[in-house]
PDB file of C-alpha atoms in Angstrom:
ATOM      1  CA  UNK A   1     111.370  78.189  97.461  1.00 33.00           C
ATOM      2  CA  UNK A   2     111.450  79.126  93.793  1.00 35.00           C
ATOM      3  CA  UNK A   3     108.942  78.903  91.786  1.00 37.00           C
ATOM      4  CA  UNK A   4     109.520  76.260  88.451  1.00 42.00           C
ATOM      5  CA  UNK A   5     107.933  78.016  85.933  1.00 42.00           C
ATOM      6  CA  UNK A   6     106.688  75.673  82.699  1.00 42.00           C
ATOM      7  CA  UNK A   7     108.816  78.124  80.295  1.00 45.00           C
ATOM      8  CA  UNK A   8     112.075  77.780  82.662  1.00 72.00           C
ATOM      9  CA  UNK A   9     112.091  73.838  81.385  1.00 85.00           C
ATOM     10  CA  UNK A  10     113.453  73.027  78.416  1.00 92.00           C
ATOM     11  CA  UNK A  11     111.378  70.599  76.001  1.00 93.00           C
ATOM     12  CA  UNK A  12     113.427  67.885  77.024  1.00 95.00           C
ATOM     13  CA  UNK A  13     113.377  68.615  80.744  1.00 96.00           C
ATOM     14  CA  UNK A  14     109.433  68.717  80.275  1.00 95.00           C
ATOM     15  CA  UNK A  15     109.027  65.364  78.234  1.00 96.00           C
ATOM     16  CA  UNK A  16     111.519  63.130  80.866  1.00 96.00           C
ATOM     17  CA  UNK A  17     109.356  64.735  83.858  1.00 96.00           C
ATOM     18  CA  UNK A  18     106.084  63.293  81.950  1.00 96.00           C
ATOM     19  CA  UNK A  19     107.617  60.264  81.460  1.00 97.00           C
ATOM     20  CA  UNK A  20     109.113  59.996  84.840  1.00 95.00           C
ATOM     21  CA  UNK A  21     106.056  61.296  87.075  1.00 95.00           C
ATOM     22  CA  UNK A  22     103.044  62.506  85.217  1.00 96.00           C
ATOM     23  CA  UNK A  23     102.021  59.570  83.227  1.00 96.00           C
ATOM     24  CA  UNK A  24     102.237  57.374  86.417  1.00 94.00           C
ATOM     25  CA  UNK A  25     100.668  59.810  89.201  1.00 95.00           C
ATOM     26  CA  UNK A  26      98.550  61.445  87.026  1.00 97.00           C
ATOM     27  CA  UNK A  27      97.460  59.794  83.191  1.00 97.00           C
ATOM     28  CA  UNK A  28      97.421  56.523  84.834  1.00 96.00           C
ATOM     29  CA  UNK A  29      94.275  57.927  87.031  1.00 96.00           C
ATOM     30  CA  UNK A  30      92.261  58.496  83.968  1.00 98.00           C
ATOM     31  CA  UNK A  31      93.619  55.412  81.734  1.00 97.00           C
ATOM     32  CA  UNK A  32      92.288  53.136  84.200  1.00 96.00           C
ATOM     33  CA  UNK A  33      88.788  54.702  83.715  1.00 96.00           C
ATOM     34  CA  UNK A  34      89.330  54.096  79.516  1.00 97.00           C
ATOM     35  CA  UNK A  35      90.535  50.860  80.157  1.00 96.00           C
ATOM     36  CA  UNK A  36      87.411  49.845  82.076  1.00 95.00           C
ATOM     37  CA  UNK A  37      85.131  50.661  79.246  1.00 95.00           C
ATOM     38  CA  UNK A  38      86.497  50.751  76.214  1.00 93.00           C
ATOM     39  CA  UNK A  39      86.610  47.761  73.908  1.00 89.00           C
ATOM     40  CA  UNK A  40      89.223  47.676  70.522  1.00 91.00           C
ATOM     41  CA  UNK A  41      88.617  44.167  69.209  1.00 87.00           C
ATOM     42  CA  UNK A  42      85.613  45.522  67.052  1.00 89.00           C
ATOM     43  CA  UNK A  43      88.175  47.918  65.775  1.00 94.00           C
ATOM     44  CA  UNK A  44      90.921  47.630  62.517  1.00 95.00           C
ATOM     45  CA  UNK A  45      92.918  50.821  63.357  1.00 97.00           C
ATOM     46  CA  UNK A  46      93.131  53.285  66.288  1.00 98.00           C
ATOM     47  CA  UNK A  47      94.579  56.845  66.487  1.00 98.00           C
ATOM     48  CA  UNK A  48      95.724  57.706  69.681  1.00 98.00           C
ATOM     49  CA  UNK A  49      96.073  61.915  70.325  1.00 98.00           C
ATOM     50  CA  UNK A  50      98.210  63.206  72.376  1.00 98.00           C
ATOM     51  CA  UNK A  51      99.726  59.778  74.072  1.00 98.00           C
ATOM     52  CA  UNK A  52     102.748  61.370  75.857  1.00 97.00           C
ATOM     53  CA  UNK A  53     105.574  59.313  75.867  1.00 97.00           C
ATOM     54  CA  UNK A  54     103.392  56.154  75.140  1.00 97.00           C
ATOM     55  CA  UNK A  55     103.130  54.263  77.432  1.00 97.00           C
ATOM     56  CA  UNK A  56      99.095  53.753  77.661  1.00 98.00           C
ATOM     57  CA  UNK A  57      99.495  53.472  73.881  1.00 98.00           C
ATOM     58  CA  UNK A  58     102.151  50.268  74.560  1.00 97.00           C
ATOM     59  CA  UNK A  59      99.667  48.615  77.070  1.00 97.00           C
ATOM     60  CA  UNK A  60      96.906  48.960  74.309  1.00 97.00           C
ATOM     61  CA  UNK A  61      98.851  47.331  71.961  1.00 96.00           C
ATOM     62  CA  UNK A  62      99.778  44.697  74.297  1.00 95.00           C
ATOM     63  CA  UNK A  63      96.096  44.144  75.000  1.00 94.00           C
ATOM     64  CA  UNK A  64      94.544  44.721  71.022  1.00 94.00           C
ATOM     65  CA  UNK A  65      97.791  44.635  69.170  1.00 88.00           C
ATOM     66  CA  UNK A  66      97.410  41.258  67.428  1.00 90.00           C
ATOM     67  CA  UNK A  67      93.969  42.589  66.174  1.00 92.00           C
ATOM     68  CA  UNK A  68      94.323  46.419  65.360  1.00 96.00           C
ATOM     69  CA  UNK A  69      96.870  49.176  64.088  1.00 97.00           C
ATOM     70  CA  UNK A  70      98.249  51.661  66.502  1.00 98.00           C
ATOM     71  CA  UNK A  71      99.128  55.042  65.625  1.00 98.00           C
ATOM     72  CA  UNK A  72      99.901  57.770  68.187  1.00 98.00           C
ATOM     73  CA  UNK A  73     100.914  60.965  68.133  1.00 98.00           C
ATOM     74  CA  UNK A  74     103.397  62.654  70.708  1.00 97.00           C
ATOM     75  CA  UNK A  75     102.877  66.229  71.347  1.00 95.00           C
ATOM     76  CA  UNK A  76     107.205  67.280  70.415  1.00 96.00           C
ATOM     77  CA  UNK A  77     109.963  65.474  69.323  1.00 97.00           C
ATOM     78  CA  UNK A  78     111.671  64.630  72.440  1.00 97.00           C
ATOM     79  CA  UNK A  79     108.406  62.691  73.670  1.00 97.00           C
ATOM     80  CA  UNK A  80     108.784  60.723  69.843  1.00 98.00           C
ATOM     81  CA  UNK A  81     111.824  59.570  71.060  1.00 97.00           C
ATOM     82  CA  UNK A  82     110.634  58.707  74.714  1.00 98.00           C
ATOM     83  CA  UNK A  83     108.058  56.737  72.763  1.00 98.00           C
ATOM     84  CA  UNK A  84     110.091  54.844  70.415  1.00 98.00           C
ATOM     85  CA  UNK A  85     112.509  54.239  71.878  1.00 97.00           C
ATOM     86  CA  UNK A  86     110.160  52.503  74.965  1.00 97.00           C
ATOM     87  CA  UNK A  87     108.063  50.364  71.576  1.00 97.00           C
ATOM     88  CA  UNK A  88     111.410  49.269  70.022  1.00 97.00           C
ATOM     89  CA  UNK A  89     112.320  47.703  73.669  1.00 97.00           C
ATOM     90  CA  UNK A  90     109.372  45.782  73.468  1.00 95.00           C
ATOM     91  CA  UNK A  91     108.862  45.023  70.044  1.00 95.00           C
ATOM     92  CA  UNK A  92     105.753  46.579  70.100  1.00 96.00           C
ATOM     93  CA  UNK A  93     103.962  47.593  66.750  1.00 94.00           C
ATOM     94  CA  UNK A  94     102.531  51.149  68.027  1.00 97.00           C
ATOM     95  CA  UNK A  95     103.298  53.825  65.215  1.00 98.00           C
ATOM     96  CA  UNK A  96     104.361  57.096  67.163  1.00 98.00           C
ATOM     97  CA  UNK A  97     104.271  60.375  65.402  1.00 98.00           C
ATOM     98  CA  UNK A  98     104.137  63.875  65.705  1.00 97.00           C
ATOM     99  CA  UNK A  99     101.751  64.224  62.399  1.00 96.00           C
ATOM    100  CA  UNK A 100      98.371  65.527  61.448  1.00 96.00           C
ATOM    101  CA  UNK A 101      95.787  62.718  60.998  1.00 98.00           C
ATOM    102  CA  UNK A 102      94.028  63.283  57.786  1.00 97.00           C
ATOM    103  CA  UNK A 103      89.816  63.395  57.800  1.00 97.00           C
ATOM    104  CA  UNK A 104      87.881  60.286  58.267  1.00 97.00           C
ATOM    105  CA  UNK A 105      90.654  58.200  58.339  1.00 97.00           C
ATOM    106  CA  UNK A 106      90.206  55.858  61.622  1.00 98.00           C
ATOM    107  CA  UNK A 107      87.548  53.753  62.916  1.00 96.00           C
ATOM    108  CA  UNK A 108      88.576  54.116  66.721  1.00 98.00           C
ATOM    109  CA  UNK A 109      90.077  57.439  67.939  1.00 98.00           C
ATOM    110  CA  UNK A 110      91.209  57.769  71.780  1.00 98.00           C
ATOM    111  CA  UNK A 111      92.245  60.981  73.261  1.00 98.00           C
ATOM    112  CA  UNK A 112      94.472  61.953  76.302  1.00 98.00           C
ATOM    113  CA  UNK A 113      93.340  66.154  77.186  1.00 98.00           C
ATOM    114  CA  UNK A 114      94.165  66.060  80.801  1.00 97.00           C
ATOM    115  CA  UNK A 115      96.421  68.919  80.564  1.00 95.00           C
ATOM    116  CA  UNK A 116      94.461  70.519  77.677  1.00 95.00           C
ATOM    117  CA  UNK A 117      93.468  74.385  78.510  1.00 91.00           C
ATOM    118  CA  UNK A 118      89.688  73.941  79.164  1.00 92.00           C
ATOM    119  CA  UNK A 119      89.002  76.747  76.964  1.00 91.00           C
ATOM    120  CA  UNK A 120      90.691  74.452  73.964  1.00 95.00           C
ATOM    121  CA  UNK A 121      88.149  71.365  74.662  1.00 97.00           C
ATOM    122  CA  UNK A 122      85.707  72.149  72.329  1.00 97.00           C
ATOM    123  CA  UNK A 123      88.238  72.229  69.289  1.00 97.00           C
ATOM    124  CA  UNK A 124      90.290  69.164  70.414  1.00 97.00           C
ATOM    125  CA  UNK A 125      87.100  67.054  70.457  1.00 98.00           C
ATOM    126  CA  UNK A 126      86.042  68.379  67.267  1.00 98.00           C
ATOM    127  CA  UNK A 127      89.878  67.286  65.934  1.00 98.00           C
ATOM    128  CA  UNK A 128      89.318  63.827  67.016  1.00 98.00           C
ATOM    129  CA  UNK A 129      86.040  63.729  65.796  1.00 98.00           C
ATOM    130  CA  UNK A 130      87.632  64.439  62.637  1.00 98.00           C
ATOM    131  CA  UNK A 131      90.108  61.982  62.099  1.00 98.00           C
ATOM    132  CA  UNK A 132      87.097  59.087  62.859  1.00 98.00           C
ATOM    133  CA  UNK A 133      85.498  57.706  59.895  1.00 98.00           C
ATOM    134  CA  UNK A 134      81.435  57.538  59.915  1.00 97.00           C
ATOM    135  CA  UNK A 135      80.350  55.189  62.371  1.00 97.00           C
ATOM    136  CA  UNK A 136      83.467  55.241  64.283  1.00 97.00           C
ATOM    137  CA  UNK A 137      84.302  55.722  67.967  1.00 97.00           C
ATOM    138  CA  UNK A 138      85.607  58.389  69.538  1.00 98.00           C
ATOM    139  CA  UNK A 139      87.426  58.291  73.195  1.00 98.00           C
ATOM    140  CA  UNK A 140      88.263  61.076  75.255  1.00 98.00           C
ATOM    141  CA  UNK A 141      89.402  61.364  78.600  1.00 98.00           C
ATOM    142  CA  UNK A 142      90.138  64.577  80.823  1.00 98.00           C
ATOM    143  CA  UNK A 143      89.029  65.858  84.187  1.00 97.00           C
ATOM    144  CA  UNK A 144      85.752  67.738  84.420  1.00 97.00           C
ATOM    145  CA  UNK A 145      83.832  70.319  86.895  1.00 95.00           C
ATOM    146  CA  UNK A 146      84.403  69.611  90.261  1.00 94.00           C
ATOM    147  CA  UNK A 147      87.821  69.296  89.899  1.00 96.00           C
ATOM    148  CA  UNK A 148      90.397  70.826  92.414  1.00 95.00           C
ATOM    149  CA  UNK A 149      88.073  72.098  94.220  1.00 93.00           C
ATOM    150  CA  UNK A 150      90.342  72.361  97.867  1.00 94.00           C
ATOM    151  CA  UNK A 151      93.582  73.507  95.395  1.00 93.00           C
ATOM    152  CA  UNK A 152      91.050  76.619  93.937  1.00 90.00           C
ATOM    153  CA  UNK A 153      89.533  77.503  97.739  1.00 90.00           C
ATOM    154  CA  UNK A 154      92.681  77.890  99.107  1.00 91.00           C
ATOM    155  CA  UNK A 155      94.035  80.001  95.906  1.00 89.00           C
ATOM    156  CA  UNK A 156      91.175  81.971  96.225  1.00 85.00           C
ATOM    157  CA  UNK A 157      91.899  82.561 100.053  1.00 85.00           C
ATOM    158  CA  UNK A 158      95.980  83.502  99.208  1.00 86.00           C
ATOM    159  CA  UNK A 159      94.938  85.568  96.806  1.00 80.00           C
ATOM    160  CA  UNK A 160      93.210  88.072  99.248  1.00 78.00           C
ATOM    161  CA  UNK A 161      95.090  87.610 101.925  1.00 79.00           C
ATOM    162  CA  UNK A 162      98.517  88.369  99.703  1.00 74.00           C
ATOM    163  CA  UNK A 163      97.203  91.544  98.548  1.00 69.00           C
ATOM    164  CA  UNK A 164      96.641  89.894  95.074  1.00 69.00           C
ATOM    165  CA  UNK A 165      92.874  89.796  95.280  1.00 59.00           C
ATOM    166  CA  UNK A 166      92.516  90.993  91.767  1.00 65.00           C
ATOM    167  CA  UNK A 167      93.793  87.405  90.248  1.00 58.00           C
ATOM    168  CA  UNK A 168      90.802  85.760  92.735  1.00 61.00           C
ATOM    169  CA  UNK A 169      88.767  86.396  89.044  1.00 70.00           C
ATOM    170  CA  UNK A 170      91.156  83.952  87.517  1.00 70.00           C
ATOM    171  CA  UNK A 171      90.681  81.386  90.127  1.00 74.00           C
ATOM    172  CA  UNK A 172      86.555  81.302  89.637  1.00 78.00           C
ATOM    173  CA  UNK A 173      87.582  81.993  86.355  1.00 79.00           C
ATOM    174  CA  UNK A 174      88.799  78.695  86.060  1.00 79.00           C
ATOM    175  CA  UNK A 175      86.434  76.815  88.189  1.00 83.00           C
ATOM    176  CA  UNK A 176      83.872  78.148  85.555  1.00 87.00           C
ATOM    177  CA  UNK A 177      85.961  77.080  82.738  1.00 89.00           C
ATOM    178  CA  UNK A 178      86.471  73.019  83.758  1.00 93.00           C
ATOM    179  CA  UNK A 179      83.289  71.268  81.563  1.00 95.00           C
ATOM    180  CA  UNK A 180      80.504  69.910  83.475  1.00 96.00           C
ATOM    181  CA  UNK A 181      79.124  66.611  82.122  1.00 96.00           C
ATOM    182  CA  UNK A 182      76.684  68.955  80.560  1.00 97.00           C
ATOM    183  CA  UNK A 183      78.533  70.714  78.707  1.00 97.00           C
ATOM    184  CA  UNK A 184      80.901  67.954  77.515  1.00 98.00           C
ATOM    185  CA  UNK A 185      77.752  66.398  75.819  1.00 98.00           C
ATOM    186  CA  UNK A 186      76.531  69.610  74.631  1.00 98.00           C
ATOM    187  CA  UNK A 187      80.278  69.913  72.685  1.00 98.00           C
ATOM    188  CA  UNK A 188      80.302  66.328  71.878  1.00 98.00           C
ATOM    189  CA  UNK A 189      77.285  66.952  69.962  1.00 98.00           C
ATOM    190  CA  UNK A 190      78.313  70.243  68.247  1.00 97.00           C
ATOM    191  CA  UNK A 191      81.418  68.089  67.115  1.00 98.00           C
ATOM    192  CA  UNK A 192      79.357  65.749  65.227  1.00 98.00           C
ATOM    193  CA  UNK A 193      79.316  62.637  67.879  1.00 98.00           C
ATOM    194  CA  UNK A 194      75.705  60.717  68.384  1.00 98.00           C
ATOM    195  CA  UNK A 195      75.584  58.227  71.265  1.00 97.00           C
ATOM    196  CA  UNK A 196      77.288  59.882  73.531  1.00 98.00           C
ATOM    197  CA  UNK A 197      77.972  58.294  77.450  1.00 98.00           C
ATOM    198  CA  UNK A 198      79.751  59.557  79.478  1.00 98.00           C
ATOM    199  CA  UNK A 199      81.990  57.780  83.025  1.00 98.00           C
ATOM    200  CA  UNK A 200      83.435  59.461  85.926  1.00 97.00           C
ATOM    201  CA  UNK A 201      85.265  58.103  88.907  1.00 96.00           C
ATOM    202  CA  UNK A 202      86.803  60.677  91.678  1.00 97.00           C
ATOM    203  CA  UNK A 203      90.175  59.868  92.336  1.00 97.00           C
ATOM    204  CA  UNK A 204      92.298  61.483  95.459  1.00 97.00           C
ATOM    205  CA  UNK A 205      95.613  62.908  94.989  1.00 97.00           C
ATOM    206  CA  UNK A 206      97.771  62.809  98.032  1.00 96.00           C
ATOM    207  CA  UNK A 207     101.156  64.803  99.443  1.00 96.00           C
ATOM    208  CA  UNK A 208     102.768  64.605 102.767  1.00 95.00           C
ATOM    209  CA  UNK A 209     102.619  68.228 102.828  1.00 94.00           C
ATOM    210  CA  UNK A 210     102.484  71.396 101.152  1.00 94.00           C
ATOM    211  CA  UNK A 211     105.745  71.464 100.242  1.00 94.00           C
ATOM    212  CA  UNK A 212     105.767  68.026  98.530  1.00 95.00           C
ATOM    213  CA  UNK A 213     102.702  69.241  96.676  1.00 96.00           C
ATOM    214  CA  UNK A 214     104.406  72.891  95.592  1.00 95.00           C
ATOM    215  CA  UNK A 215     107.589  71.025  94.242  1.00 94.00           C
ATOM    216  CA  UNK A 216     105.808  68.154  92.888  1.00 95.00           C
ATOM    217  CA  UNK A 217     106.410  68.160  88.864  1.00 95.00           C
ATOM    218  CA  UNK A 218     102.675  67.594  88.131  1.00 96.00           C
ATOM    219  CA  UNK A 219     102.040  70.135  90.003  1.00 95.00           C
ATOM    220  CA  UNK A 220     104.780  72.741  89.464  1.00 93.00           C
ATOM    221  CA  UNK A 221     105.538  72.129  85.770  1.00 93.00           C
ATOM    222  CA  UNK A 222     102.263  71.044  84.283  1.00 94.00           C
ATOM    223  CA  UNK A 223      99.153  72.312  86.528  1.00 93.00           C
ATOM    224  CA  UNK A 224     100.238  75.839  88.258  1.00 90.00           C
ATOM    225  CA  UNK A 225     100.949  76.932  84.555  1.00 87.00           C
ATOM    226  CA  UNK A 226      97.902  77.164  83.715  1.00 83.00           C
ATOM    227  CA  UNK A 227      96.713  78.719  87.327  1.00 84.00           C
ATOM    228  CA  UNK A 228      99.329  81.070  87.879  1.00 82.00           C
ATOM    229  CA  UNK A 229      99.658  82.299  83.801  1.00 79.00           C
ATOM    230  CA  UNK A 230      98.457  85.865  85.074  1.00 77.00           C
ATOM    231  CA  UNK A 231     100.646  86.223  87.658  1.00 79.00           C
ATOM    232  CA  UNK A 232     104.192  87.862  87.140  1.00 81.00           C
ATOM    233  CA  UNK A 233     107.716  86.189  88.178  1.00 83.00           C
ATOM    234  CA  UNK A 234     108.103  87.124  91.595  1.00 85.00           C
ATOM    235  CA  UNK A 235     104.102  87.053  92.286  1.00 81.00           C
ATOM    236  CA  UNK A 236     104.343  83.182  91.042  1.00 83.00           C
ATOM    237  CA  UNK A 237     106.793  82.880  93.814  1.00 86.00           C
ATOM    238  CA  UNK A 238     105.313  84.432  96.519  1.00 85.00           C
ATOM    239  CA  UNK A 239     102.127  82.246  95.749  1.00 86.00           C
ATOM    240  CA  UNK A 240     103.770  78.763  95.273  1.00 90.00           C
ATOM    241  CA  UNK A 241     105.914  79.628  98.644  1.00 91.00           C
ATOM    242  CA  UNK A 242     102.481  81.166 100.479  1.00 90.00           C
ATOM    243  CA  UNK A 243     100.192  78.351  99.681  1.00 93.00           C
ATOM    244  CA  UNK A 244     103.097  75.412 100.849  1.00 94.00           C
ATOM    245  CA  UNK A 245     102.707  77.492 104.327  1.00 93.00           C
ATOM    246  CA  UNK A 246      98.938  77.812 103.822  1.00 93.00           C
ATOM    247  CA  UNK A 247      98.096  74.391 103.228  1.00 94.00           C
ATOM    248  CA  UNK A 248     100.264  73.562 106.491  1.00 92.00           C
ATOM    249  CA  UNK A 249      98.905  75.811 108.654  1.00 90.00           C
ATOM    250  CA  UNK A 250      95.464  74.428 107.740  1.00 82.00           C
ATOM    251  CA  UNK A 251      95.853  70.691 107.468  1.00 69.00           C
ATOM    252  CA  UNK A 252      98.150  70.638 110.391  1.00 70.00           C
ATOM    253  CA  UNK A 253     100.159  67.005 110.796  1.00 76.00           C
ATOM    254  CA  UNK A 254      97.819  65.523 108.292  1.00 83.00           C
ATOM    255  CA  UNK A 255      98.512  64.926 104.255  1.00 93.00           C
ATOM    256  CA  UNK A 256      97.241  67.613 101.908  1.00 95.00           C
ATOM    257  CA  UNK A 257      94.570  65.977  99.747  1.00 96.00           C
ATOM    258  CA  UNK A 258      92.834  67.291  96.269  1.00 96.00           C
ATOM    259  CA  UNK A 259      90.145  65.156  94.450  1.00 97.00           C
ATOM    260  CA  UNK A 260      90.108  65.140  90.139  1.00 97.00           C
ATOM    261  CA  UNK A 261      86.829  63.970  88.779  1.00 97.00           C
ATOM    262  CA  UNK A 262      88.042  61.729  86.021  1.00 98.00           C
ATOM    263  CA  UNK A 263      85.807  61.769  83.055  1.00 98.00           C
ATOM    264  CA  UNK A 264      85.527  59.477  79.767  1.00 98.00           C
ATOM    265  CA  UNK A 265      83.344  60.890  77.081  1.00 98.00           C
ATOM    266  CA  UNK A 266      82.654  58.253  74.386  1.00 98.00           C
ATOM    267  CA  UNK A 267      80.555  59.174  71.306  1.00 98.00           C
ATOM    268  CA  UNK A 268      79.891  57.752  67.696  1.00 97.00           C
ATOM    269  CA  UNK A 269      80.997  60.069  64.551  1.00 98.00           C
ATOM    270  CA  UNK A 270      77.569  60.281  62.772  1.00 95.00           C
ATOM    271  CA  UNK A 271      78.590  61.979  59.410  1.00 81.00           C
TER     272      UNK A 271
END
């Protein structure tokens, strides 16, 4: 089993597997939580960072459409098209774009960082703090602390046993690193944001086994990335291949389970 290392996809490869798999078994988890408590029909215009290959964006303009302006940004161009290409099947209004929102320019701002770094949090709240106008709302959703919790104890566990015990750091590393609700309003403050509430729900992610989980594309392509980035080549496939047999050995005839504590942070731009 080989590992599928985030550079060996191309752009392209990257934005279908989003669109294919990630926005439904994962962004879906945490769009359900926004769409619980967040209300548009107070607002004129919306920016949406970060909105993948749209299609959360679409189902807001569905909902709000006839009532506010929709403009979303894709991270790459191949994700633009995705996007476009899914709003000009439907007629829908939502502006994609892979552009720079200028300062204080909306009075609703929603953003998608569920596969931002957690050392980059603090900066991407402050950016869509930004881009909100005084007295607007800002939206962001992402998971928190607590957060793969049996993915990084059985890391931790390969790690040592695989002679690789020096990259167990990384692993608590990590842990450390994913934003308590603490913290989140401690950065949501620094930012600029007054008001601030914030929602969780836990939500279980499921395989059959471990190698369903290994070769899974949210897994593979978007979240051992960012776990494995110290590791070298071959060490990245000795881990993906090691923790498939792992999580086996341990869970037996029964699915391989991981919780996500999905988190909305909501604030108001004060100045």
């Amino acid at each position: 089993m080989r590992f599928n290392k985030n550079m060996s996809k191309t752009e392209k490869e990257l934005a279908f597997l989003r669109d294919l798999y990630v926005e439904s078994e994962w962004t879906r988890r945490f769009t359900e939580l926004v769409d619980k408590h967040i209300d548009l029909f107070d607002s004129e215009n919306l920016a949406y960072l970060n909105s993948g290959t749209g299609g959360h964006a679409l189902i807001l303009d569905e909902k709000f459409g006839e009532k506010i302006d929709i403009f979303a940004t894709c991270a790459n161009e191949t994700e633009l098209t995705i996007a476009s290409d899914k709003a000009a099947a439907v007629s829908a209004k939502v502006d994609f774009s892979c552009i720079r929102f200028e300062d204080d320019a909306f009075d609703a701002v929603l953003a998608d960082a569920t596969l931002v770094p957690p050392l980059e949090i603090g900066e991407y709240i402050a950016d869509a703090t930004r881009i909100a106008i005084t007295g607007g709302d800002v939206a962001v959703f992402l998971p928190s602390h607590g957060s793969f919790g049996e993915v990084f104890s059985l890391l931790w566990e390969l790690f040592f046993t695989e002679e690789l015990a020096d990259h167990g750091a990384v692993v608590e590393e990590f842990i450390a690193q994913l934003p308590s609700e603490s913290k989140l309003e401690s950065i949501a403050a620094e930012a600029g944001l007054v008001n601030i509430q914030i929602k969780t729900q836990i939500e279980i992610f499921e395989y059959e086994n471990g190698e369903e989980f290994v070769a899974s594309p949210l897994v593979a392509d978007f979240l051992f990335p960012f776990w494995f980035d110290t590791l070298d080549d071959d060490e990245k496939d000795q881990v993906s291949e090691k923790l498939a047999q792992l999580i086996d050995s341990e869970e037996g005839d029964l699915s391989f389970r991981f919780t996500v504590k999905s988190t909305l942070l909501t604030g108001t731009k004060e100045n």
